[in-house]
PDB file of N, CA and C in Angstrom:
ATOM      1  N   MET A 230      21.326  16.867  -8.313  1.00  0.00           N
ATOM      2  CA  MET A 230      20.219  17.201  -7.445  1.00  0.00           C
ATOM      3  C   MET A 230      18.908  17.242  -8.234  1.00  0.00           C
ATOM      4  N   LYS A 231      18.942  17.843  -9.426  1.00  0.00           N
ATOM      5  CA  LYS A 231      17.767  17.928 -10.283  1.00  0.00           C
ATOM      6  C   LYS A 231      17.293  16.539 -10.661  1.00  0.00           C
ATOM      7  N   GLN A 232      18.243  15.652 -10.923  1.00  0.00           N
ATOM      8  CA  GLN A 232      17.900  14.280 -11.296  1.00  0.00           C
ATOM      9  C   GLN A 232      17.166  13.591 -10.141  1.00  0.00           C
ATOM     10  N   ARG A 233      17.608  13.807  -8.927  1.00  0.00           N
ATOM     11  CA  ARG A 233      16.948  13.221  -7.748  1.00  0.00           C
ATOM     12  C   ARG A 233      15.547  13.793  -7.587  1.00  0.00           C
ATOM     13  N   ALA A 234      15.392  15.089  -7.776  1.00  0.00           N
ATOM     14  CA  ALA A 234      14.081  15.717  -7.665  1.00  0.00           C
ATOM     15  C   ALA A 234      13.131  15.167  -8.725  1.00  0.00           C
ATOM     16  N   ASP A 235      13.628  14.942  -9.932  1.00  0.00           N
ATOM     17  CA  ASP A 235      12.807  14.353 -10.992  1.00  0.00           C
ATOM     18  C   ASP A 235      12.397  12.932 -10.627  1.00  0.00           C
ATOM     19  N   PHE A 236      13.327  12.179 -10.054  1.00  0.00           N
ATOM     20  CA  PHE A 236      13.031  10.811  -9.642  1.00  0.00           C
ATOM     21  C   PHE A 236      11.950  10.802  -8.554  1.00  0.00           C
ATOM     22  N   VAL A 237      12.092  11.663  -7.553  1.00  0.00           N
ATOM     23  CA  VAL A 237      11.110  11.731  -6.468  1.00  0.00           C
ATOM     24  C   VAL A 237       9.744  12.136  -7.028  1.00  0.00           C
ATOM     25  N   GLU A 238       9.711  13.071  -7.956  1.00  0.00           N
ATOM     26  CA  GLU A 238       8.440  13.488  -8.562  1.00  0.00           C
ATOM     27  C   GLU A 238       7.801  12.333  -9.335  1.00  0.00           C
ATOM     28  N   LYS A 239       8.612  11.561 -10.027  1.00  0.00           N
ATOM     29  CA  LYS A 239       8.107  10.391 -10.767  1.00  0.00           C
ATOM     30  C   LYS A 239       7.481   9.389  -9.796  1.00  0.00           C
ATOM     31  N   ILE A 240       8.163   9.107  -8.702  1.00  0.00           N
ATOM     32  CA  ILE A 240       7.650   8.176  -7.696  1.00  0.00           C
ATOM     33  C   ILE A 240       6.381   8.740  -7.060  1.00  0.00           C
ATOM     34  N   LYS A 241       6.375  10.031  -6.797  1.00  0.00           N
ATOM     35  CA  LYS A 241       5.192  10.666  -6.201  1.00  0.00           C
ATOM     36  C   LYS A 241       3.976  10.467  -7.093  1.00  0.00           C
ATOM     37  N   GLN A 242       4.135  10.625  -8.403  1.00  0.00           N
ATOM     38  CA  GLN A 242       3.017  10.443  -9.322  1.00  0.00           C
ATOM     39  C   GLN A 242       2.543   8.989  -9.352  1.00  0.00           C
ATOM     40  N   ILE A 243       3.479   8.052  -9.273  1.00  0.00           N
ATOM     41  CA  ILE A 243       3.126   6.628  -9.219  1.00  0.00           C
ATOM     42  C   ILE A 243       2.311   6.343  -7.965  1.00  0.00           C
ATOM     43  N   VAL A 244       2.776   6.853  -6.834  1.00  0.00           N
ATOM     44  CA  VAL A 244       2.083   6.624  -5.561  1.00  0.00           C
ATOM     45  C   VAL A 244       0.703   7.285  -5.572  1.00  0.00           C
ATOM     46  N   LEU A 245       0.616   8.505  -6.078  1.00  0.00           N
ATOM     47  CA  LEU A 245      -0.679   9.196  -6.133  1.00  0.00           C
ATOM     48  C   LEU A 245      -1.673   8.454  -7.029  1.00  0.00           C
ATOM     49  N   THR A 246      -1.206   7.936  -8.147  1.00  0.00           N
ATOM     50  CA  THR A 246      -2.074   7.188  -9.052  1.00  0.00           C
ATOM     51  C   THR A 246      -2.573   5.925  -8.383  1.00  0.00           C
ATOM     52  N   ARG A 247      -1.667   5.184  -7.753  1.00  0.00           N
ATOM     53  CA  ARG A 247      -2.064   3.944  -7.069  1.00  0.00           C
ATOM     54  C   ARG A 247      -3.005   4.252  -5.901  1.00  0.00           C
ATOM     55  N   LYS A 248      -2.728   5.321  -5.179  1.00  0.00           N
ATOM     56  CA  LYS A 248      -3.578   5.706  -4.052  1.00  0.00           C
ATOM     57  C   LYS A 248      -4.990   6.008  -4.536  1.00  0.00           C
ATOM     58  N   GLN A 249      -5.107   6.704  -5.649  1.00  0.00           N
ATOM     59  CA  GLN A 249      -6.417   7.024  -6.207  1.00  0.00           C
ATOM     60  C   GLN A 249      -7.154   5.743  -6.619  1.00  0.00           C
ATOM     61  N   GLU A 250      -6.428   4.810  -7.257  1.00  0.00           N
ATOM     62  CA  GLU A 250      -7.030   3.532  -7.643  1.00  0.00           C
ATOM     63  C   GLU A 250      -7.533   2.785  -6.416  1.00  0.00           C
ATOM     64  N   LEU A 251      -6.705   2.720  -5.394  1.00  0.00           N
ATOM     65  CA  LEU A 251      -7.049   2.001  -4.177  1.00  0.00           C
ATOM     66  C   LEU A 251      -8.201   2.675  -3.441  1.00  0.00           C
ATOM     67  N   ASP A 252      -8.217   3.984  -3.443  1.00  0.00           N
ATOM     68  CA  ASP A 252      -9.296   4.716  -2.802  1.00  0.00           C
ATOM     69  C   ASP A 252     -10.637   4.371  -3.467  1.00  0.00           C
ATOM     70  N   GLY A 253     -10.656   4.333  -4.786  1.00  0.00           N
ATOM     71  CA  GLY A 253     -11.864   3.961  -5.511  1.00  0.00           C
ATOM     72  C   GLY A 253     -12.282   2.531  -5.224  1.00  0.00           C
ATOM     73  N   LEU A 254     -11.313   1.637  -5.198  1.00  0.00           N
ATOM     74  CA  LEU A 254     -11.600   0.231  -4.918  1.00  0.00           C
ATOM     75  C   LEU A 254     -12.154   0.047  -3.513  1.00  0.00           C
ATOM     76  N   LEU A 255     -11.540   0.684  -2.542  1.00  0.00           N
ATOM     77  CA  LEU A 255     -12.015   0.573  -1.159  1.00  0.00           C
ATOM     78  C   LEU A 255     -13.402   1.180  -0.995  1.00  0.00           C
ATOM     79  N   SER A 256     -13.660   2.268  -1.699  1.00  0.00           N
ATOM     80  CA  SER A 256     -14.991   2.883  -1.629  1.00  0.00           C
ATOM     81  C   SER A 256     -16.053   1.946  -2.205  1.00  0.00           C
ATOM     82  N   ARG A 257     -15.730   1.331  -3.348  1.00  0.00           N
ATOM     83  CA  ARG A 257     -16.688   0.394  -3.952  1.00  0.00           C
ATOM     84  C   ARG A 257     -16.923  -0.802  -3.047  1.00  0.00           C
ATOM     85  N   GLN A 258     -15.847  -1.321  -2.460  1.00  0.00           N
ATOM     86  CA  GLN A 258     -15.976  -2.492  -1.592  1.00  0.00           C
ATOM     87  C   GLN A 258     -16.833  -2.192  -0.367  1.00  0.00           C
ATOM     88  N   SER A 259     -16.728  -0.989   0.145  1.00  0.00           N
ATOM     89  CA  SER A 259     -17.500  -0.673   1.338  1.00  0.00           C
ATOM     90  C   SER A 259     -18.993  -0.579   1.037  1.00  0.00           C
ATOM     91  N   HIS A 260     -19.347  -0.406  -0.224  1.00  0.00           N
ATOM     92  CA  HIS A 260     -20.754  -0.292  -0.591  1.00  0.00           C
ATOM     93  C   HIS A 260     -21.335  -1.585  -1.158  1.00  0.00           C
ATOM     94  N   GLU A 261     -20.475  -2.529  -1.494  1.00  0.00           N
ATOM     95  CA  GLU A 261     -20.955  -3.784  -2.068  1.00  0.00           C
ATOM     96  C   GLU A 261     -21.175  -4.814  -0.967  1.00  0.00           C
ATOM     97  N   LYS A 262     -22.053  -5.713  -1.252  1.00  0.00           N
ATOM     98  CA  LYS A 262     -22.273  -6.857  -0.351  1.00  0.00           C
ATOM     99  C   LYS A 262     -21.818  -8.098  -1.095  1.00  0.00           C
ATOM    100  N   LEU A 263     -21.168  -8.983  -0.371  1.00  0.00           N
ATOM    101  CA  LEU A 263     -20.676 -10.214  -0.981  1.00  0.00           C
ATOM    102  C   LEU A 263     -21.833 -11.131  -1.377  1.00  0.00           C
ATOM    103  N   THR A 264     -22.851 -11.221  -0.546  1.00  0.00           N
ATOM    104  CA  THR A 264     -24.008 -12.060  -0.852  1.00  0.00           C
ATOM    105  C   THR A 264     -25.270 -11.227  -0.712  1.00  0.00           C
ATOM    106  N   ASP A 265     -26.365 -11.780  -1.169  1.00  0.00           N
ATOM    107  CA  ASP A 265     -27.626 -11.052  -1.045  1.00  0.00           C
ATOM    108  C   ASP A 265     -28.318 -11.341   0.275  1.00  0.00           C
ATOM    109  N   GLY A 266     -27.669 -12.076   1.162  1.00  0.00           N
ATOM    110  CA  GLY A 266     -28.221 -12.350   2.480  1.00  0.00           C
ATOM    111  C   GLY A 266     -29.065 -13.602   2.553  1.00  0.00           C
ATOM    112  N   VAL A 267     -29.308 -14.227   1.404  1.00  0.00           N
ATOM    113  CA  VAL A 267     -30.122 -15.443   1.382  1.00  0.00           C
ATOM    114  C   VAL A 267     -29.184 -16.649   1.353  1.00  0.00           C
ATOM    115  N   VAL A 268     -29.284 -17.479   2.380  1.00  0.00           N
ATOM    116  CA  VAL A 268     -28.459 -18.678   2.470  1.00  0.00           C
ATOM    117  C   VAL A 268     -29.366 -19.889   2.252  1.00  0.00           C
ATOM    118  N   GLN A 269     -28.987 -20.708   1.279  1.00  0.00           N
ATOM    119  CA  GLN A 269     -29.815 -21.853   0.923  1.00  0.00           C
ATOM    120  C   GLN A 269     -29.625 -23.042   1.870  1.00  0.00           C
ATOM    121  N   ASP A 270     -28.382 -23.359   2.184  1.00  0.00           N
ATOM    122  CA  ASP A 270     -28.099 -24.485   3.064  1.00  0.00           C
ATOM    123  C   ASP A 270     -26.769 -24.268   3.757  1.00  0.00           C
ATOM    124  N   SER A 271     -26.360 -25.256   4.561  1.00  0.00           N
ATOM    125  CA  SER A 271     -25.122 -25.089   5.334  1.00  0.00           C
ATOM    126  C   SER A 271     -23.893 -24.987   4.431  1.00  0.00           C
ATOM    127  N   ALA A 272     -23.902 -25.649   3.288  1.00  0.00           N
ATOM    128  CA  ALA A 272     -22.764 -25.544   2.360  1.00  0.00           C
ATOM    129  C   ALA A 272     -22.665 -24.130   1.800  1.00  0.00           C
ATOM    130  N   ASP A 273     -23.811 -23.550   1.449  1.00  0.00           N
ATOM    131  CA  ASP A 273     -23.820 -22.160   0.984  1.00  0.00           C
ATOM    132  C   ASP A 273     -23.329 -21.210   2.075  1.00  0.00           C
ATOM    133  N   GLU A 274     -23.755 -21.479   3.286  1.00  0.00           N
ATOM    134  CA  GLU A 274     -23.355 -20.631   4.409  1.00  0.00           C
ATOM    135  C   GLU A 274     -21.848 -20.715   4.637  1.00  0.00           C
ATOM    136  N   ALA A 275     -21.309 -21.931   4.589  1.00  0.00           N
ATOM    137  CA  ALA A 275     -19.868 -22.117   4.780  1.00  0.00           C
ATOM    138  C   ALA A 275     -19.088 -21.430   3.660  1.00  0.00           C
ATOM    139  N   SER A 276     -19.562 -21.569   2.440  1.00  0.00           N
ATOM    140  CA  SER A 276     -18.919 -20.925   1.302  1.00  0.00           C
ATOM    141  C   SER A 276     -18.975 -19.403   1.447  1.00  0.00           C
ATOM    142  N   SER A 277     -20.128 -18.903   1.855  1.00  0.00           N
ATOM    143  CA  SER A 277     -20.306 -17.466   2.044  1.00  0.00           C
ATOM    144  C   SER A 277     -19.364 -16.927   3.121  1.00  0.00           C
ATOM    145  N   LEU A 278     -19.237 -17.659   4.222  1.00  0.00           N
ATOM    146  CA  LEU A 278     -18.328 -17.233   5.296  1.00  0.00           C
ATOM    147  C   LEU A 278     -16.875 -17.241   4.840  1.00  0.00           C
ATOM    148  N   SER A 279     -16.488 -18.250   4.073  1.00  0.00           N
ATOM    149  CA  SER A 279     -15.117 -18.327   3.552  1.00  0.00           C
ATOM    150  C   SER A 279     -14.829 -17.154   2.629  1.00  0.00           C
ATOM    151  N   MET A 280     -15.770 -16.856   1.754  1.00  0.00           N
ATOM    152  CA  MET A 280     -15.578 -15.748   0.828  1.00  0.00           C
ATOM    153  C   MET A 280     -15.525 -14.405   1.575  1.00  0.00           C
ATOM    154  N   GLU A 281     -16.342 -14.283   2.602  1.00  0.00           N
ATOM    155  CA  GLU A 281     -16.337 -13.051   3.395  1.00  0.00           C
ATOM    156  C   GLU A 281     -14.997 -12.869   4.110  1.00  0.00           C
ATOM    157  N   LYS A 282     -14.443 -13.954   4.649  1.00  0.00           N
ATOM    158  CA  LYS A 282     -13.137 -13.876   5.312  1.00  0.00           C
ATOM    159  C   LYS A 282     -12.053 -13.486   4.320  1.00  0.00           C
ATOM    160  N   LEU A 283     -12.100 -14.076   3.131  1.00  0.00           N
ATOM    161  CA  LEU A 283     -11.113 -13.757   2.102  1.00  0.00           C
ATOM    162  C   LEU A 283     -11.223 -12.289   1.700  1.00  0.00           C
ATOM    163  N   GLN A 284     -12.437 -11.823   1.491  1.00  0.00           N
ATOM    164  CA  GLN A 284     -12.643 -10.430   1.113  1.00  0.00           C
ATOM    165  C   GLN A 284     -12.146  -9.489   2.210  1.00  0.00           C
ATOM    166  N   ASN A 285     -12.426  -9.807   3.459  1.00  0.00           N
ATOM    167  CA  ASN A 285     -11.953  -8.981   4.571  1.00  0.00           C
ATOM    168  C   ASN A 285     -10.436  -8.947   4.642  1.00  0.00           C
ATOM    169  N   SER A 286      -9.809 -10.083   4.398  1.00  0.00           N
ATOM    170  CA  SER A 286      -8.347 -10.154   4.409  1.00  0.00           C
ATOM    171  C   SER A 286      -7.755  -9.294   3.296  1.00  0.00           C
ATOM    172  N   LEU A 287      -8.333  -9.405   2.104  1.00  0.00           N
ATOM    173  CA  LEU A 287      -7.854  -8.599   0.981  1.00  0.00           C
ATOM    174  C   LEU A 287      -8.060  -7.110   1.250  1.00  0.00           C
ATOM    175  N   GLN A 288      -9.182  -6.769   1.835  1.00  0.00           N
ATOM    176  CA  GLN A 288      -9.456  -5.371   2.134  1.00  0.00           C
ATOM    177  C   GLN A 288      -8.464  -4.833   3.170  1.00  0.00           C
ATOM    178  N   ARG A 289      -8.118  -5.633   4.181  1.00  0.00           N
ATOM    179  CA  ARG A 289      -7.117  -5.201   5.177  1.00  0.00           C
ATOM    180  C   ARG A 289      -5.775  -4.956   4.505  1.00  0.00           C
ATOM    181  N   THR A 290      -5.405  -5.832   3.567  1.00  0.00           N
ATOM    182  CA  THR A 290      -4.143  -5.666   2.837  1.00  0.00           C
ATOM    183  C   THR A 290      -4.158  -4.362   2.049  1.00  0.00           C
ATOM    184  N   GLU A 291      -5.280  -4.079   1.396  1.00  0.00           N
ATOM    185  CA  GLU A 291      -5.399  -2.848   0.620  1.00  0.00           C
ATOM    186  C   GLU A 291      -5.372  -1.620   1.530  1.00  0.00           C
ATOM    187  N   ILE A 292      -5.979  -1.706   2.679  1.00  0.00           N
ATOM    188  CA  ILE A 292      -5.958  -0.596   3.637  1.00  0.00           C
ATOM    189  C   ILE A 292      -4.523  -0.370   4.140  1.00  0.00           C
ATOM    190  N   ASP A 293      -3.813  -1.458   4.418  1.00  0.00           N
ATOM    191  CA  ASP A 293      -2.410  -1.333   4.842  1.00  0.00           C
ATOM    192  C   ASP A 293      -1.576  -0.656   3.758  1.00  0.00           C
ATOM    193  N   GLU A 294      -1.798  -1.058   2.491  1.00  0.00           N
ATOM    194  CA  GLU A 294      -1.068  -0.441   1.382  1.00  0.00           C
ATOM    195  C   GLU A 294      -1.414   1.049   1.285  1.00  0.00           C
ATOM    196  N   PHE A 295      -2.674   1.388   1.476  1.00  0.00           N
ATOM    197  CA  PHE A 295      -3.119   2.770   1.439  1.00  0.00           C
ATOM    198  C   PHE A 295      -2.377   3.608   2.484  1.00  0.00           C
ATOM    199  N   HIS A 296      -2.232   3.073   3.697  1.00  0.00           N
ATOM    200  CA  HIS A 296      -1.504   3.784   4.755  1.00  0.00           C
ATOM    201  C   HIS A 296      -0.023   3.938   4.422  1.00  0.00           C
ATOM    202  N   LEU A 297       0.569   2.919   3.805  1.00  0.00           N
ATOM    203  CA  LEU A 297       1.969   3.023   3.383  1.00  0.00           C
ATOM    204  C   LEU A 297       2.139   4.152   2.366  1.00  0.00           C
ATOM    205  N   MET A 298       1.170   4.279   1.462  1.00  0.00           N
ATOM    206  CA  MET A 298       1.226   5.351   0.464  1.00  0.00           C
ATOM    207  C   MET A 298       1.109   6.718   1.113  1.00  0.00           C
ATOM    208  N   GLU A 299       0.202   6.840   2.079  1.00  0.00           N
ATOM    209  CA  GLU A 299       0.060   8.120   2.790  1.00  0.00           C
ATOM    210  C   GLU A 299       1.356   8.485   3.500  1.00  0.00           C
ATOM    211  N   ASP A 300       2.016   7.492   4.119  1.00  0.00           N
ATOM    212  CA  ASP A 300       3.289   7.732   4.799  1.00  0.00           C
ATOM    213  C   ASP A 300       4.362   8.176   3.811  1.00  0.00           C
ATOM    214  N   ALA A 301       4.415   7.514   2.653  1.00  0.00           N
ATOM    215  CA  ALA A 301       5.406   7.873   1.633  1.00  0.00           C
ATOM    216  C   ALA A 301       5.179   9.304   1.143  1.00  0.00           C
ATOM    217  N   LEU A 302       3.925   9.659   0.897  1.00  0.00           N
ATOM    218  CA  LEU A 302       3.621  11.023   0.454  1.00  0.00           C
ATOM    219  C   LEU A 302       3.986  12.050   1.520  1.00  0.00           C
ATOM    220  N   ALA A 303       3.789  11.721   2.778  1.00  0.00           N
ATOM    221  CA  ALA A 303       4.177  12.627   3.873  1.00  0.00           C
ATOM    222  C   ALA A 303       5.692  12.794   3.901  1.00  0.00           C
ATOM    223  N   ARG A 304       6.435  11.697   3.686  1.00  0.00           N
ATOM    224  CA  ARG A 304       7.908  11.794   3.663  1.00  0.00           C
ATOM    225  C   ARG A 304       8.365  12.648   2.483  1.00  0.00           C
ATOM    226  N   ILE A 305       7.674  12.528   1.355  1.00  0.00           N
ATOM    227  CA  ILE A 305       8.013  13.362   0.190  1.00  0.00           C
ATOM    228  C   ILE A 305       7.811  14.831   0.548  1.00  0.00           C
ATOM    229  N   GLU A 306       6.684  15.151   1.141  1.00  0.00           N
ATOM    230  CA  GLU A 306       6.379  16.537   1.500  1.00  0.00           C
ATOM    231  C   GLU A 306       7.384  17.104   2.506  1.00  0.00           C
ATOM    232  N   ARG A 307       7.869  16.266   3.412  1.00  0.00           N
ATOM    233  CA  ARG A 307       8.845  16.722   4.416  1.00  0.00           C
ATOM    234  C   ARG A 307      10.275  16.719   3.885  1.00  0.00           C
ATOM    235  N   GLY A 308      10.467  16.213   2.660  1.00  0.00           N
ATOM    236  CA  GLY A 308      11.806  16.128   2.086  1.00  0.00           C
ATOM    237  C   GLY A 308      12.623  14.985   2.639  1.00  0.00           C
ATOM    238  N   GLU A 309      11.956  13.976   3.210  1.00  0.00           N
ATOM    239  CA  GLU A 309      12.639  12.835   3.827  1.00  0.00           C
ATOM    240  C   GLU A 309      12.523  11.566   2.995  1.00  0.00           C
ATOM    241  N   PHE A 310      11.882  11.645   1.848  1.00  0.00           N
ATOM    242  CA  PHE A 310      11.660  10.465   1.030  1.00  0.00           C
ATOM    243  C   PHE A 310      12.983   9.916   0.497  1.00  0.00           C
ATOM    244  N   GLY A 311      13.111   8.595   0.519  1.00  0.00           N
ATOM    245  CA  GLY A 311      14.305   7.946  -0.006  1.00  0.00           C
ATOM    246  C   GLY A 311      15.419   7.824   0.998  1.00  0.00           C
ATOM    247  N   VAL A 312      15.135   8.195   2.244  1.00  0.00           N
ATOM    248  CA  VAL A 312      16.123   8.080   3.319  1.00  0.00           C
ATOM    249  C   VAL A 312      15.566   7.088   4.339  1.00  0.00           C
ATOM    250  N   CYS A 313      16.362   6.107   4.699  1.00  0.00           N
ATOM    251  CA  CYS A 313      15.939   5.061   5.630  1.00  0.00           C
ATOM    252  C   CYS A 313      15.572   5.667   6.986  1.00  0.00           C
ATOM    253  N   ILE A 314      14.409   5.268   7.499  1.00  0.00           N
ATOM    254  CA  ILE A 314      13.948   5.816   8.782  1.00  0.00           C
ATOM    255  C   ILE A 314      14.730   5.262   9.968  1.00  0.00           C
ATOM    256  N   ASP A 315      15.509   4.200   9.744  1.00  0.00           N
ATOM    257  CA  ASP A 315      16.294   3.620  10.834  1.00  0.00           C
ATOM    258  C   ASP A 315      17.741   4.084  10.826  1.00  0.00           C
ATOM    259  N   CYS A 316      18.408   3.962   9.686  1.00  0.00           N
ATOM    260  CA  CYS A 316      19.848   4.266   9.650  1.00  0.00           C
ATOM    261  C   CYS A 316      20.179   5.606   8.990  1.00  0.00           C
ATOM    262  N   SER A 317      19.180   6.264   8.415  1.00  0.00           N
ATOM    263  CA  SER A 317      19.333   7.562   7.747  1.00  0.00           C
ATOM    264  C   SER A 317      20.201   7.522   6.497  1.00  0.00           C
ATOM    265  N   GLU A 318      20.435   6.335   5.980  1.00  0.00           N
ATOM    266  CA  GLU A 318      21.180   6.188   4.715  1.00  0.00           C
ATOM    267  C   GLU A 318      20.186   6.227   3.554  1.00  0.00           C
ATOM    268  N   PRO A 319      20.645   6.603   2.368  1.00  0.00           N
ATOM    269  CA  PRO A 319      19.743   6.627   1.215  1.00  0.00           C
ATOM    270  C   PRO A 319      19.225   5.230   0.866  1.00  0.00           C
ATOM    271  N   ILE A 320      17.976   5.162   0.469  1.00  0.00           N
ATOM    272  CA  ILE A 320      17.379   3.913  -0.027  1.00  0.00           C
ATOM    273  C   ILE A 320      17.651   3.885  -1.526  1.00  0.00           C
ATOM    274  N   SER A 321      18.075   2.741  -2.031  1.00  0.00           N
ATOM    275  CA  SER A 321      18.434   2.664  -3.449  1.00  0.00           C
ATOM    276  C   SER A 321      17.237   2.978  -4.336  1.00  0.00           C
ATOM    277  N   GLU A 322      17.519   3.642  -5.455  1.00  0.00           N
ATOM    278  CA  GLU A 322      16.458   3.980  -6.399  1.00  0.00           C
ATOM    279  C   GLU A 322      15.807   2.714  -6.948  1.00  0.00           C
ATOM    280  N   LYS A 323      16.592   1.673  -7.111  1.00  0.00           N
ATOM    281  CA  LYS A 323      16.043   0.414  -7.608  1.00  0.00           C
ATOM    282  C   LYS A 323      14.971  -0.119  -6.642  1.00  0.00           C
ATOM    283  N   ARG A 324      15.256  -0.042  -5.346  1.00  0.00           N
ATOM    284  CA  ARG A 324      14.270  -0.484  -4.350  1.00  0.00           C
ATOM    285  C   ARG A 324      13.029   0.395  -4.396  1.00  0.00           C
ATOM    286  N   LEU A 325      13.214   1.694  -4.490  1.00  0.00           N
ATOM    287  CA  LEU A 325      12.090   2.624  -4.517  1.00  0.00           C
ATOM    288  C   LEU A 325      11.250   2.462  -5.790  1.00  0.00           C
ATOM    289  N   GLU A 326      11.884   2.102  -6.889  1.00  0.00           N
ATOM    290  CA  GLU A 326      11.129   1.867  -8.123  1.00  0.00           C
ATOM    291  C   GLU A 326      10.243   0.635  -7.994  1.00  0.00           C
ATOM    292  N   SER A 327      10.733  -0.393  -7.317  1.00  0.00           N
ATOM    293  CA  SER A 327       9.934  -1.610  -7.184  1.00  0.00           C
ATOM    294  C   SER A 327       8.977  -1.554  -5.991  1.00  0.00           C
ATOM    295  N   PHE A 328       9.309  -0.770  -4.973  1.00  0.00           N
ATOM    296  CA  PHE A 328       8.450  -0.611  -3.792  1.00  0.00           C
ATOM    297  C   PHE A 328       8.473   0.863  -3.404  1.00  0.00           C
ATOM    298  N   PRO A 329       7.660   1.679  -4.091  1.00  0.00           N
ATOM    299  CA  PRO A 329       7.763   3.130  -3.943  1.00  0.00           C
ATOM    300  C   PRO A 329       7.476   3.679  -2.557  1.00  0.00           C
ATOM    301  N   TYR A 330       6.899   2.872  -1.678  1.00  0.00           N
ATOM    302  CA  TYR A 330       6.639   3.392  -0.339  1.00  0.00           C
ATOM    303  C   TYR A 330       7.582   2.813   0.702  1.00  0.00           C
ATOM    304  N   ALA A 331       8.720   2.309   0.250  1.00  0.00           N
ATOM    305  CA  ALA A 331       9.718   1.773   1.173  1.00  0.00           C
ATOM    306  C   ALA A 331      10.206   2.884   2.110  1.00  0.00           C
ATOM    307  N   ALA A 332      10.205   2.572   3.387  1.00  0.00           N
ATOM    308  CA  ALA A 332      10.680   3.536   4.387  1.00  0.00           C
ATOM    309  C   ALA A 332      12.047   3.138   4.928  1.00  0.00           C
ATOM    310  N   ARG A 333      12.463   1.922   4.606  1.00  0.00           N
ATOM    311  CA  ARG A 333      13.745   1.410   5.103  1.00  0.00           C
ATOM    312  C   ARG A 333      14.575   0.878   3.946  1.00  0.00           C
ATOM    313  N   CYS A 334      15.899   0.938   4.097  1.00  0.00           N
ATOM    314  CA  CYS A 334      16.782   0.296   3.155  1.00  0.00           C
ATOM    315  C   CYS A 334      16.643  -1.223   3.335  1.00  0.00           C
ATOM    316  N   ILE A 335      17.180  -1.973   2.427  1.00  0.00           N
ATOM    317  CA  ILE A 335      17.050  -3.438   2.462  1.00  0.00           C
ATOM    318  C   ILE A 335      17.599  -3.999   3.765  1.00  0.00           C
ATOM    319  N   VAL A 336      18.775  -3.575   4.182  1.00  0.00           N
ATOM    320  CA  VAL A 336      19.403  -4.104   5.390  1.00  0.00           C
ATOM    321  C   VAL A 336      18.538  -3.851   6.620  1.00  0.00           C
ATOM    322  N   CYS A 337      18.057  -2.637   6.769  1.00  0.00           N
ATOM    323  CA  CYS A 337      17.217  -2.308   7.936  1.00  0.00           C
ATOM    324  C   CYS A 337      15.864  -2.997   7.856  1.00  0.00           C
ATOM    325  N   GLN A 338      15.312  -3.162   6.649  1.00  0.00           N
ATOM    326  CA  GLN A 338      14.034  -3.855   6.525  1.00  0.00           C
ATOM    327  C   GLN A 338      14.168  -5.317   6.927  1.00  0.00           C
ATOM    328  N   GLU A 339      15.247  -5.947   6.508  1.00  0.00           N
ATOM    329  CA  GLU A 339      15.483  -7.337   6.902  1.00  0.00           C
ATOM    330  C   GLU A 339      15.629  -7.465   8.405  1.00  0.00           C
ATOM    331  N   ALA A 340      16.349  -6.546   9.012  1.00  0.00           N
ATOM    332  CA  ALA A 340      16.519  -6.561  10.465  1.00  0.00           C
ATOM    333  C   ALA A 340      15.181  -6.308  11.151  1.00  0.00           C
ATOM    334  N   PHE A 341      14.377  -5.435  10.622  1.00  0.00           N
ATOM    335  CA  PHE A 341      13.062  -5.120  11.193  1.00  0.00           C
ATOM    336  C   PHE A 341      12.130  -6.323  11.163  1.00  0.00           C
ATOM    337  N   GLU A 342      12.219  -7.123  10.094  1.00  0.00           N
ATOM    338  CA  GLU A 342      11.338  -8.268   9.923  1.00  0.00           C
ATOM    339  C   GLU A 342      11.730  -9.477  10.769  1.00  0.00           C
ATOM    340  N   GLN A 343      12.922  -9.454  11.331  1.00  0.00           N
ATOM    341  CA  GLN A 343      13.364 -10.615  12.138  1.00  0.00           C
ATOM    342  C   GLN A 343      12.897 -10.539  13.537  1.00  0.00           C
TER     343      GLN A 343
END
């Protein structure tokens, strides 16, 4: 039991560290502008729009990851971390080490994605 508690605490620290990094990154992104607003020609405008779309897509991915971390931390606080939300079976430590905010075991995640 102590070993499991140590493992959960280790994962919690990993998630908290990543969450802090992501929070800083998202804060900086919200204050930065991709361009200075001056468009020279249609090629510049097209390039600017492409870069803006890419940045928005990356930011959405980071926001999604941030929410996954918040969910994982909530499961830790409730004592539900490491238990599949679908089948209630334990999630392997190997999976949690590689994807610390996993809410489902591999089998249930595959079924969920289909």
